JSON list of C-alpha atoms in Angstrom, two decimals:
[
{"chain": "A", "resi": 1411, "resn": "MET", "atom": "CA", "xyz": [-45.91, -7.85, -44.76]},
{"chain": "A", "resi": 1412, "resn": "ARG", "atom": "CA", "xyz": [-46.77, -8.79, -41.44]},
{"chain": "A", "resi": 1413, "resn": "ASP", "atom": "CA", "xyz": [-45.63, -6.25, -38.95]},
{"chain": "A", "resi": 1414, "resn": "LEU", "atom": "CA", "xyz": [-43.27, -7.75, -36.41]},
{"chain": "A", "resi": 1415, "resn": "ALA", "atom": "CA", "xyz": [-43.48, -4.98, -34.13]},
{"chain": "A", "resi": 1416, "resn": "CYS", "atom": "CA", "xyz": [-39.75, -4.45, -33.74]},
{"chain": "A", "resi": 1417, "resn": "SER", "atom": "CA", "xyz": [-38.21, -2.15, -31.14]},
{"chain": "A", "resi": 1418, "resn": "PRO", "atom": "CA", "xyz": [-37.09, 0.68, -32.68]},
{"chain": "A", "resi": 1419, "resn": "ASN", "atom": "CA", "xyz": [-33.99, 1.12, -30.54]},
{"chain": "A", "resi": 1420, "resn": "THR", "atom": "CA", "xyz": [-32.92, -2.31, -31.34]},
{"chain": "A", "resi": 1421, "resn": "LEU", "atom": "CA", "xyz": [-32.86, -1.99, -35.20]},
{"chain": "A", "resi": 1422, "resn": "ALA", "atom": "CA", "xyz": [-29.17, -2.15, -37.06]},
{"chain": "A", "resi": 1423, "resn": "GLY", "atom": "CA", "xyz": [-30.13, 0.20, -39.63]},
{"chain": "A", "resi": 1424, "resn": "PRO", "atom": "CA", "xyz": [-29.85, -0.02, -43.53]},
{"chain": "A", "resi": 1425, "resn": "ILE", "atom": "CA", "xyz": [-28.25, -3.51, -44.64]},
{"chain": "A", "resi": 1426, "resn": "ASP", "atom": "CA", "xyz": [-25.06, -3.62, -46.79]},
{"chain": "A", "resi": 1427, "resn": "THR", "atom": "CA", "xyz": [-25.58, -4.60, -49.78]},
{"chain": "A", "resi": 1428, "resn": "ARG", "atom": "CA", "xyz": [-22.11, -5.92, -50.60]},
{"chain": "A", "resi": 1429, "resn": "VAL", "atom": "CA", "xyz": [-22.38, -8.18, -47.87]},
{"chain": "A", "resi": 1430, "resn": "VAL", "atom": "CA", "xyz": [-25.81, -9.35, -49.42]},
{"chain": "A", "resi": 1431, "resn": "ASN", "atom": "CA", "xyz": [-23.82, -10.05, -52.66]},
{"chain": "A", "resi": 1432, "resn": "ALA", "atom": "CA", "xyz": [-21.37, -11.84, -50.97]},
{"chain": "A", "resi": 1433, "resn": "LEU", "atom": "CA", "xyz": [-23.32, -14.36, -48.82]},
{"chain": "A", "resi": 1434, "resn": "SER", "atom": "CA", "xyz": [-25.56, -15.18, -51.83]},
{"chain": "A", "resi": 1435, "resn": "LYS", "atom": "CA", "xyz": [-22.68, -16.19, -53.96]},
{"chain": "A", "resi": 1436, "resn": "ARG", "atom": "CA", "xyz": [-22.74, -19.43, -51.68]},
{"chain": "A", "resi": 1437, "resn": "TYR", "atom": "CA", "xyz": [-26.19, -19.18, -50.24]},
{"chain": "A", "resi": 1438, "resn": "PRO", "atom": "CA", "xyz": [-28.94, -17.16, -52.31]},
{"chain": "A", "resi": 1439, "resn": "LEU", "atom": "CA", "xyz": [-31.08, -15.08, -49.79]},
{"chain": "A", "resi": 1440, "resn": "ASP", "atom": "CA", "xyz": [-34.71, -15.33, -49.86]},
{"chain": "A", "resi": 1441, "resn": "THR", "atom": "CA", "xyz": [-36.36, -12.14, -51.05]},
{"chain": "A", "resi": 1442, "resn": "ASP", "atom": "CA", "xyz": [-39.14, -12.21, -48.44]},
{"chain": "A", "resi": 1443, "resn": "PHE", "atom": "CA", "xyz": [-36.66, -12.38, -45.91]},
{"chain": "A", "resi": 1444, "resn": "LEU", "atom": "CA", "xyz": [-34.57, -9.46, -47.60]},
{"chain": "A", "resi": 1445, "resn": "ALA", "atom": "CA", "xyz": [-38.04, -7.60, -47.48]},
{"chain": "A", "resi": 1446, "resn": "TYR", "atom": "CA", "xyz": [-38.32, -8.21, -44.12]},
{"chain": "A", "resi": 1447, "resn": "MET", "atom": "CA", "xyz": [-34.49, -6.99, -42.89]},
{"chain": "A", "resi": 1448, "resn": "ALA", "atom": "CA", "xyz": [-35.03, -3.81, -44.86]},
{"chain": "A", "resi": 1449, "resn": "ILE", "atom": "CA", "xyz": [-37.43, -2.85, -42.16]},
{"chain": "A", "resi": 1450, "resn": "CYS", "atom": "CA", "xyz": [-36.27, -4.94, -38.97]},
{"chain": "A", "resi": 1451, "resn": "HIS", "atom": "CA", "xyz": [-32.71, -5.11, -39.44]},
{"chain": "A", "resi": 1452, "resn": "GLY", "atom": "CA", "xyz": [-31.23, -6.72, -36.62]},
{"chain": "A", "resi": 1453, "resn": "GLY", "atom": "CA", "xyz": [-34.43, -5.95, -34.73]},
{"chain": "A", "resi": 1454, "resn": "GLN", "atom": "CA", "xyz": [-35.76, -7.66, -31.52]},
{"chain": "A", "resi": 1455, "resn": "PRO", "atom": "CA", "xyz": [-39.59, -8.36, -32.83]},
{"chain": "A", "resi": 1456, "resn": "THR", "atom": "CA", "xyz": [-42.35, -8.67, -29.98]},
{"chain": "A", "resi": 1457, "resn": "ILE", "atom": "CA", "xyz": [-43.85, -10.60, -32.43]},
{"chain": "A", "resi": 1458, "resn": "GLY", "atom": "CA", "xyz": [-41.68, -13.29, -32.64]},
{"chain": "A", "resi": 1459, "resn": "THR", "atom": "CA", "xyz": [-42.34, -16.80, -30.92]},
{"chain": "A", "resi": 1460, "resn": "VAL", "atom": "CA", "xyz": [-43.26, -19.95, -32.68]},
{"chain": "A", "resi": 1461, "resn": "LYS", "atom": "CA", "xyz": [-44.27, -23.08, -31.72]},
{"chain": "A", "resi": 1462, "resn": "VAL", "atom": "CA", "xyz": [-42.91, -26.18, -32.90]},
{"chain": "A", "resi": 1463, "resn": "ASN", "atom": "CA", "xyz": [-44.15, -29.34, -31.49]},
{"chain": "A", "resi": 1464, "resn": "GLY", "atom": "CA", "xyz": [-45.93, -27.50, -29.10]},
{"chain": "A", "resi": 1465, "resn": "CYS", "atom": "CA", "xyz": [-42.45, -26.18, -27.81]},
{"chain": "A", "resi": 1466, "resn": "PRO", "atom": "CA", "xyz": [-42.29, -22.30, -28.01]},
{"chain": "A", "resi": 1467, "resn": "TYR", "atom": "CA", "xyz": [-39.15, -20.69, -29.34]},
{"chain": "A", "resi": 1468, "resn": "ARG", "atom": "CA", "xyz": [-38.55, -17.02, -29.56]},
{"chain": "A", "resi": 1469, "resn": "VAL", "atom": "CA", "xyz": [-36.59, -15.09, -32.25]},
{"chain": "A", "resi": 1470, "resn": "ALA", "atom": "CA", "xyz": [-35.01, -13.09, -29.64]},
{"chain": "A", "resi": 1471, "resn": "GLU", "atom": "CA", "xyz": [-33.46, -10.87, -32.42]},
{"chain": "A", "resi": 1472, "resn": "PHE", "atom": "CA", "xyz": [-32.41, -10.89, -36.25]},
{"chain": "A", "resi": 1473, "resn": "LEU", "atom": "CA", "xyz": [-28.84, -11.14, -37.14]},
{"chain": "A", "resi": 1474, "resn": "THR", "atom": "CA", "xyz": [-27.51, -8.17, -39.24]},
{"chain": "A", "resi": 1475, "resn": "LEU", "atom": "CA", "xyz": [-26.36, -8.10, -42.62]},
{"chain": "A", "resi": 1476, "resn": "LEU", "atom": "CA", "xyz": [-23.26, -6.05, -41.89]},
{"chain": "A", "resi": 1477, "resn": "ASP", "atom": "CA", "xyz": [-19.62, -6.69, -41.67]},
{"chain": "A", "resi": 1478, "resn": "SER", "atom": "CA", "xyz": [-16.36, -4.87, -40.38]},
{"chain": "A", "resi": 1479, "resn": "GLU", "atom": "CA", "xyz": [-16.43, -2.54, -43.86]},
{"chain": "A", "resi": 1480, "resn": "SER", "atom": "CA", "xyz": [-19.84, -1.62, -43.40]},
{"chain": "A", "resi": 1481, "resn": "LYS", "atom": "CA", "xyz": [-20.69, 2.16, -42.78]},
{"chain": "A", "resi": 1482, "resn": "LEU", "atom": "CA", "xyz": [-22.96, 1.89, -39.82]},
{"chain": "A", "resi": 1483, "resn": "ILE", "atom": "CA", "xyz": [-25.47, 4.87, -39.06]},
{"chain": "A", "resi": 1484, "resn": "GLY", "atom": "CA", "xyz": [-25.82, 6.71, -35.53]},
{"chain": "A", "resi": 1485, "resn": "ASP", "atom": "CA", "xyz": [-23.80, 6.16, -32.49]},
{"chain": "A", "resi": 1486, "resn": "PHE", "atom": "CA", "xyz": [-21.39, 3.53, -31.55]},
{"chain": "A", "resi": 1487, "resn": "ARG", "atom": "CA", "xyz": [-22.75, 0.44, -29.71]},
{"chain": "A", "resi": 1488, "resn": "PRO", "atom": "CA", "xyz": [-20.24, -1.30, -28.05]},
{"chain": "A", "resi": 1489, "resn": "HIS", "atom": "CA", "xyz": [-20.44, -4.98, -27.75]},
{"chain": "A", "resi": 1490, "resn": "PHE", "atom": "CA", "xyz": [-20.22, -5.87, -23.81]},
{"chain": "A", "resi": 1491, "resn": "ASP", "atom": "CA", "xyz": [-17.72, -8.75, -25.24]},
{"chain": "A", "resi": 1492, "resn": "GLN", "atom": "CA", "xyz": [-15.39, -7.03, -27.67]},
{"chain": "A", "resi": 1493, "resn": "ILE", "atom": "CA", "xyz": [-15.99, -3.51, -26.81]},
{"chain": "A", "resi": 1494, "resn": "GLN", "atom": "CA", "xyz": [-14.04, -2.47, -29.51]},
{"chain": "A", "resi": 1495, "resn": "THR", "atom": "CA", "xyz": [-16.26, -3.86, -31.74]},
{"chain": "A", "resi": 1496, "resn": "ASP", "atom": "CA", "xyz": [-19.92, -2.42, -32.74]},
{"chain": "A", "resi": 1497, "resn": "GLU", "atom": "CA", "xyz": [-22.37, -4.97, -31.63]},
{"chain": "A", "resi": 1498, "resn": "ARG", "atom": "CA", "xyz": [-24.17, -4.59, -34.95]},
{"chain": "A", "resi": 1499, "resn": "VAL", "atom": "CA", "xyz": [-20.97, -5.99, -36.56]},
{"chain": "A", "resi": 1500, "resn": "VAL", "atom": "CA", "xyz": [-20.56, -8.78, -33.78]},
{"chain": "A", "resi": 1501, "resn": "LYS", "atom": "CA", "xyz": [-24.09, -9.76, -34.22]},
{"chain": "A", "resi": 1502, "resn": "SER", "atom": "CA", "xyz": [-24.10, -10.30, -37.84]},
{"chain": "A", "resi": 1503, "resn": "ILE", "atom": "CA", "xyz": [-24.42, -13.51, -40.34]},
{"chain": "A", "resi": 1504, "resn": "SER", "atom": "CA", "xyz": [-21.17, -12.87, -41.89]},
{"chain": "A", "resi": 1505, "resn": "SER", "atom": "CA", "xyz": [-19.47, -12.71, -38.08]},
{"chain": "A", "resi": 1506, "resn": "LEU", "atom": "CA", "xyz": [-20.68, -16.37, -37.51]},
{"chain": "A", "resi": 1507, "resn": "MET", "atom": "CA", "xyz": [-20.02, -18.02, -40.56]},
{"chain": "A", "resi": 1508, "resn": "ASN", "atom": "CA", "xyz": [-16.59, -16.52, -40.96]},
{"chain": "A", "resi": 1509, "resn": "CYS", "atom": "CA", "xyz": [-15.12, -16.85, -37.55]},
{"chain": "A", "resi": 1510, "resn": "GLU", "atom": "CA", "xyz": [-12.85, -19.71, -36.26]},
{"chain": "A", "resi": 1511, "resn": "CYS", "atom": "CA", "xyz": [-15.01, -20.39, -33.38]},
{"chain": "A", "resi": 1512, "resn": "ASN", "atom": "CA", "xyz": [-17.60, -23.18, -32.23]},
{"chain": "A", "resi": 1513, "resn": "THR", "atom": "CA", "xyz": [-20.42, -21.89, -33.87]},
{"chain": "A", "resi": 1514, "resn": "SER", "atom": "CA", "xyz": [-18.99, -21.70, -37.14]},
{"chain": "A", "resi": 1515, "resn": "ARG", "atom": "CA", "xyz": [-17.65, -25.32, -36.96]},
{"chain": "A", "resi": 1516, "resn": "SER", "atom": "CA", "xyz": [-20.92, -26.79, -35.56]},
{"chain": "A", "resi": 1517, "resn": "LEU", "atom": "CA", "xyz": [-22.75, -25.25, -38.13]},
{"chain": "A", "resi": 1518, "resn": "PHE", "atom": "CA", "xyz": [-21.14, -27.25, -40.43]},
{"chain": "A", "resi": 1519, "resn": "SER", "atom": "CA", "xyz": [-22.08, -26.64, -44.02]},
{"chain": "A", "resi": 1520, "resn": "GLY", "atom": "CA", "xyz": [-25.48, -26.24, -46.02]},
{"chain": "A", "resi": 1521, "resn": "LEU", "atom": "CA", "xyz": [-26.69, -24.00, -43.09]},
{"chain": "A", "resi": 1522, "resn": "LEU", "atom": "CA", "xyz": [-27.22, -19.88, -42.72]},
{"chain": "A", "resi": 1523, "resn": "PRO", "atom": "CA", "xyz": [-28.02, -18.53, -39.20]},
{"chain": "A", "resi": 1524, "resn": "PHE", "atom": "CA", "xyz": [-30.54, -15.58, -39.47]},
{"chain": "A", "resi": 1525, "resn": "ALA", "atom": "CA", "xyz": [-31.93, -15.09, -35.82]},
{"chain": "A", "resi": 1526, "resn": "ALA", "atom": "CA", "xyz": [-30.90, -15.96, -32.21]},
{"chain": "A", "resi": 1527, "resn": "THR", "atom": "CA", "xyz": [-33.41, -17.02, -29.71]},
{"chain": "A", "resi": 1528, "resn": "GLN", "atom": "CA", "xyz": [-31.48, -14.97, -26.94]},
{"chain": "A", "resi": 1529, "resn": "THR", "atom": "CA", "xyz": [-30.18, -11.54, -26.64]},
{"chain": "A", "resi": 1530, "resn": "ASP", "atom": "CA", "xyz": [-26.93, -10.17, -24.87]},
{"chain": "A", "resi": 1531, "resn": "MET", "atom": "CA", "xyz": [-25.10, -13.43, -25.67]},
{"chain": "A", "resi": 1532, "resn": "CYS", "atom": "CA", "xyz": [-21.60, -14.35, -27.09]},
{"chain": "A", "resi": 1533, "resn": "LEU", "atom": "CA", "xyz": [-23.21, -16.02, -30.41]},
{"chain": "A", "resi": 1534, "resn": "ASP", "atom": "CA", "xyz": [-19.83, -17.28, -31.17]},
{"chain": "A", "resi": 1535, "resn": "ARG", "atom": "CA", "xyz": [-19.10, -19.61, -28.48]},
{"chain": "A", "resi": 1536, "resn": "GLY", "atom": "CA", "xyz": [-21.69, -22.51, -29.43]},
{"chain": "A", "resi": 1537, "resn": "TYR", "atom": "CA", "xyz": [-24.33, -22.18, -26.87]},
{"chain": "A", "resi": 1538, "resn": "VAL", "atom": "CA", "xyz": [-27.29, -20.33, -28.16]},
{"chain": "A", "resi": 1539, "resn": "ASP", "atom": "CA", "xyz": [-29.76, -21.77, -30.62]},
{"chain": "A", "resi": 1540, "resn": "LEU", "atom": "CA", "xyz": [-30.35, -20.26, -33.86]},
{"chain": "A", "resi": 1541, "resn": "PHE", "atom": "CA", "xyz": [-33.05, -20.07, -36.18]},
{"chain": "A", "resi": 1542, "resn": "CYS", "atom": "CA", "xyz": [-31.08, -21.29, -39.83]},
{"chain": "A", "resi": 1543, "resn": "PHE", "atom": "CA", "xyz": [-31.95, -21.29, -43.46]},
{"chain": "A", "resi": 1544, "resn": "ASP", "atom": "CA", "xyz": [-31.29, -24.72, -44.21]},
{"chain": "A", "resi": 1545, "resn": "TYR", "atom": "CA", "xyz": [-29.70, -25.26, -48.26]},
{"chain": "A", "resi": 1546, "resn": "ARG", "atom": "CA", "xyz": [-28.69, -28.77, -48.21]},
{"chain": "A", "resi": 1547, "resn": "VAL", "atom": "CA", "xyz": [-31.82, -30.07, -49.93]},
{"chain": "A", "resi": 1548, "resn": "GLN", "atom": "CA", "xyz": [-32.82, -27.40, -52.00]},
{"chain": "A", "resi": 1549, "resn": "PRO", "atom": "CA", "xyz": [-30.26, -24.88, -52.30]},
{"chain": "A", "resi": 1550, "resn": "THR", "atom": "CA", "xyz": [-31.79, -22.15, -53.66]},
{"chain": "A", "resi": 1551, "resn": "SER", "atom": "CA", "xyz": [-35.07, -22.53, -51.95]},
{"chain": "A", "resi": 1552, "resn": "PRO", "atom": "CA", "xyz": [-34.01, -22.88, -48.04]},
{"chain": "A", "resi": 1553, "resn": "THR", "atom": "CA", "xyz": [-36.19, -24.09, -45.35]},
{"chain": "A", "resi": 1554, "resn": "VAL", "atom": "CA", "xyz": [-36.28, -22.92, -42.04]},
{"chain": "A", "resi": 1555, "resn": "VAL", "atom": "CA", "xyz": [-34.71, -24.65, -38.85]},
{"chain": "A", "resi": 1556, "resn": "ILE", "atom": "CA", "xyz": [-33.81, -24.52, -35.34]},
{"chain": "A", "resi": 1557, "resn": "TRP", "atom": "CA", "xyz": [-29.90, -25.28, -34.90]},
{"chain": "A", "resi": 1558, "resn": "ASP", "atom": "CA", "xyz": [-29.57, -26.77, -31.16]},
{"chain": "A", "resi": 1559, "resn": "ALA", "atom": "CA", "xyz": [-26.42, -25.40, -29.84]},
{"chain": "A", "resi": 1560, "resn": "ASN", "atom": "CA", "xyz": [-25.51, -28.03, -27.22]},
{"chain": "A", "resi": 1561, "resn": "LYS", "atom": "CA", "xyz": [-26.33, -30.91, -29.44]},
{"chain": "A", "resi": 1562, "resn": "ALA", "atom": "CA", "xyz": [-25.13, -29.39, -32.45]},
{"chain": "A", "resi": 1563, "resn": "MET", "atom": "CA", "xyz": [-21.50, -29.15, -30.26]},
{"chain": "A", "resi": 1564, "resn": "ASP", "atom": "CA", "xyz": [-22.14, -33.07, -29.21]},
{"chain": "A", "resi": 1565, "resn": "ALA", "atom": "CA", "xyz": [-22.75, -33.84, -33.19]},
{"chain": "A", "resi": 1566, "resn": "TYR", "atom": "CA", "xyz": [-19.33, -31.66, -34.02]},
{"chain": "A", "resi": 1567, "resn": "PHE", "atom": "CA", "xyz": [-17.11, -33.88, -31.22]},
{"chain": "A", "resi": 1568, "resn": "GLU", "atom": "CA", "xyz": [-18.59, -36.91, -32.52]},
{"chain": "A", "resi": 1569, "resn": "TRP", "atom": "CA", "xyz": [-17.85, -35.96, -36.53]},
{"chain": "A", "resi": 1570, "resn": "ASP", "atom": "CA", "xyz": [-14.35, -34.53, -35.61]},
{"chain": "A", "resi": 1571, "resn": "SER", "atom": "CA", "xyz": [-13.38, -37.85, -34.16]},
{"chain": "A", "resi": 1572, "resn": "LEU", "atom": "CA", "xyz": [-14.04, -39.52, -37.56]},
{"chain": "A", "resi": 1573, "resn": "PRO", "atom": "CA", "xyz": [-11.06, -40.18, -40.18]},
{"chain": "A", "resi": 1574, "resn": "PHE", "atom": "CA", "xyz": [-10.73, -37.22, -42.55]},
{"chain": "A", "resi": 1575, "resn": "GLU", "atom": "CA", "xyz": [-11.73, -38.88, -45.55]},
{"chain": "A", "resi": 1576, "resn": "GLN", "atom": "CA", "xyz": [-14.97, -39.87, -43.96]},
{"chain": "A", "resi": 1577, "resn": "GLN", "atom": "CA", "xyz": [-15.54, -36.12, -42.78]},
{"chain": "A", "resi": 1578, "resn": "PHE", "atom": "CA", "xyz": [-15.54, -34.35, -46.29]},
{"chain": "A", "resi": 1579, "resn": "SER", "atom": "CA", "xyz": [-16.93, -35.19, -50.18]},
{"chain": "A", "resi": 1580, "resn": "ASP", "atom": "CA", "xyz": [-14.20, -35.64, -52.84]},
{"chain": "A", "resi": 1581, "resn": "ASP", "atom": "CA", "xyz": [-16.19, -33.67, -55.10]},
{"chain": "A", "resi": 1582, "resn": "ASP", "atom": "CA", "xyz": [-16.82, -30.80, -52.66]},
{"chain": "A", "resi": 1583, "resn": "GLU", "atom": "CA", "xyz": [-14.28, -30.16, -49.99]},
{"chain": "A", "resi": 1584, "resn": "ASP", "atom": "CA", "xyz": [-17.09, -27.70, -48.20]},
{"chain": "A", "resi": 1585, "resn": "GLN", "atom": "CA", "xyz": [-19.48, -30.51, -47.96]},
{"chain": "A", "resi": 1586, "resn": "CYS", "atom": "CA", "xyz": [-19.77, -32.44, -44.91]},
{"chain": "A", "resi": 1587, "resn": "LEU", "atom": "CA", "xyz": [-20.43, -36.01, -44.44]},
{"chain": "A", "resi": 1588, "resn": "ASN", "atom": "CA", "xyz": [-21.63, -38.22, -41.79]},
{"chain": "A", "resi": 1589, "resn": "VAL", "atom": "CA", "xyz": [-23.04, -35.46, -39.73]},
{"chain": "A", "resi": 1590, "resn": "ASN", "atom": "CA", "xyz": [-25.63, -36.34, -37.42]},
{"chain": "A", "resi": 1591, "resn": "TRP", "atom": "CA", "xyz": [-28.10, -33.63, -38.58]},
{"chain": "A", "resi": 1592, "resn": "ASP", "atom": "CA", "xyz": [-31.26, -34.93, -37.17]},
{"chain": "A", "resi": 1593, "resn": "SER", "atom": "CA", "xyz": [-29.93, -35.01, -33.34]},
{"chain": "A", "resi": 1594, "resn": "PHE", "atom": "CA", "xyz": [-29.57, -30.85, -33.68]},
{"chain": "A", "resi": 1595, "resn": "LEU", "atom": "CA", "xyz": [-31.96, -29.33, -36.44]},
{"chain": "A", "resi": 1596, "resn": "ILE", "atom": "CA", "xyz": [-35.30, -28.66, -35.55]},
{"chain": "A", "resi": 1597, "resn": "PRO", "atom": "CA", "xyz": [-37.82, -28.55, -38.88]},
{"chain": "A", "resi": 1598, "resn": "VAL", "atom": "CA", "xyz": [-39.87, -25.33, -38.56]},
{"chain": "A", "resi": 1599, "resn": "ALA", "atom": "CA", "xyz": [-40.82, -24.16, -41.99]},
{"chain": "A", "resi": 1600, "resn": "SER", "atom": "CA", "xyz": [-40.38, -24.76, -45.73]},
{"chain": "A", "resi": 1601, "resn": "SER", "atom": "CA", "xyz": [-39.85, -21.22, -46.43]},
{"chain": "A", "resi": 1602, "resn": "PHE", "atom": "CA", "xyz": [-39.30, -17.94, -44.86]},
{"chain": "A", "resi": 1603, "resn": "GLN", "atom": "CA", "xyz": [-42.58, -16.38, -45.57]},
{"chain": "A", "resi": 1604, "resn": "GLU", "atom": "CA", "xyz": [-44.25, -19.56, -43.99]},
{"chain": "A", "resi": 1605, "resn": "PHE", "atom": "CA", "xyz": [-42.13, -19.17, -41.01]},
{"chain": "A", "resi": 1606, "resn": "ILE", "atom": "CA", "xyz": [-43.34, -15.27, -40.77]},
{"chain": "A", "resi": 1607, "resn": "GLY", "atom": "CA", "xyz": [-46.89, -16.59, -40.65]},
{"chain": "A", "resi": 1608, "resn": "MET", "atom": "CA", "xyz": [-46.11, -18.92, -37.85]},
{"chain": "A", "resi": 1609, "resn": "LEU", "atom": "CA", "xyz": [-45.03, -16.33, -35.63]},
{"chain": "A", "resi": 1610, "resn": "GLU", "atom": "CA", "xyz": [-47.09, -15.21, -32.33]},
{"chain": "A", "resi": 1611, "resn": "PRO", "atom": "CA", "xyz": [-46.71, -12.33, -29.57]},
{"chain": "A", "resi": 1612, "resn": "ASN", "atom": "CA", "xyz": [-44.32, -13.07, -26.99]},
{"chain": "A", "resi": 1613, "resn": "SER", "atom": "CA", "xyz": [-45.74, -13.80, -23.69]},
{"chain": "A", "resi": 1614, "resn": "LYS", "atom": "CA", "xyz": [-44.91, -11.05, -21.21]}
]
């Protein structure tokens, strides 16, 4: 495994296997991803920049595999915007997927975020680009994409204006139809392991 040199004081502590199991019922989590999260869970890697079509994108911090019921270790870390809640819970995959917020709406279906491109932001408001697993084509072997927040919000408003029968599949109510995916998803890697191999040291 590569050492991504995450700053120790940014780590979130152990992952919550209960949360992993809950997420995996719909989104089977990559074993390589879980192995890396065991050592850099919620961390901010100093080897975290990937170039896509010549443009650099930075893994500013990994999202956590925690929720409000998780047992957190160490001192309480208040989130700057939700001061009654530990930031490790606020910046979790579960929080983004389960909240009724701009981000969860414009992730649509088949995408699972695992890292943010900026720190100290309100990730639920739909203005921070995210690294995501894309399960739409290969439900058990997701690819890695970048979710462009601003363009995703535009796509959501376009989709939301459609008649209801054009928005969802008759066979699967969780499957969103007629989404302009190509307008806001940037392909990065065919697997998490390939993604890790692409990472370079961050510029100072």
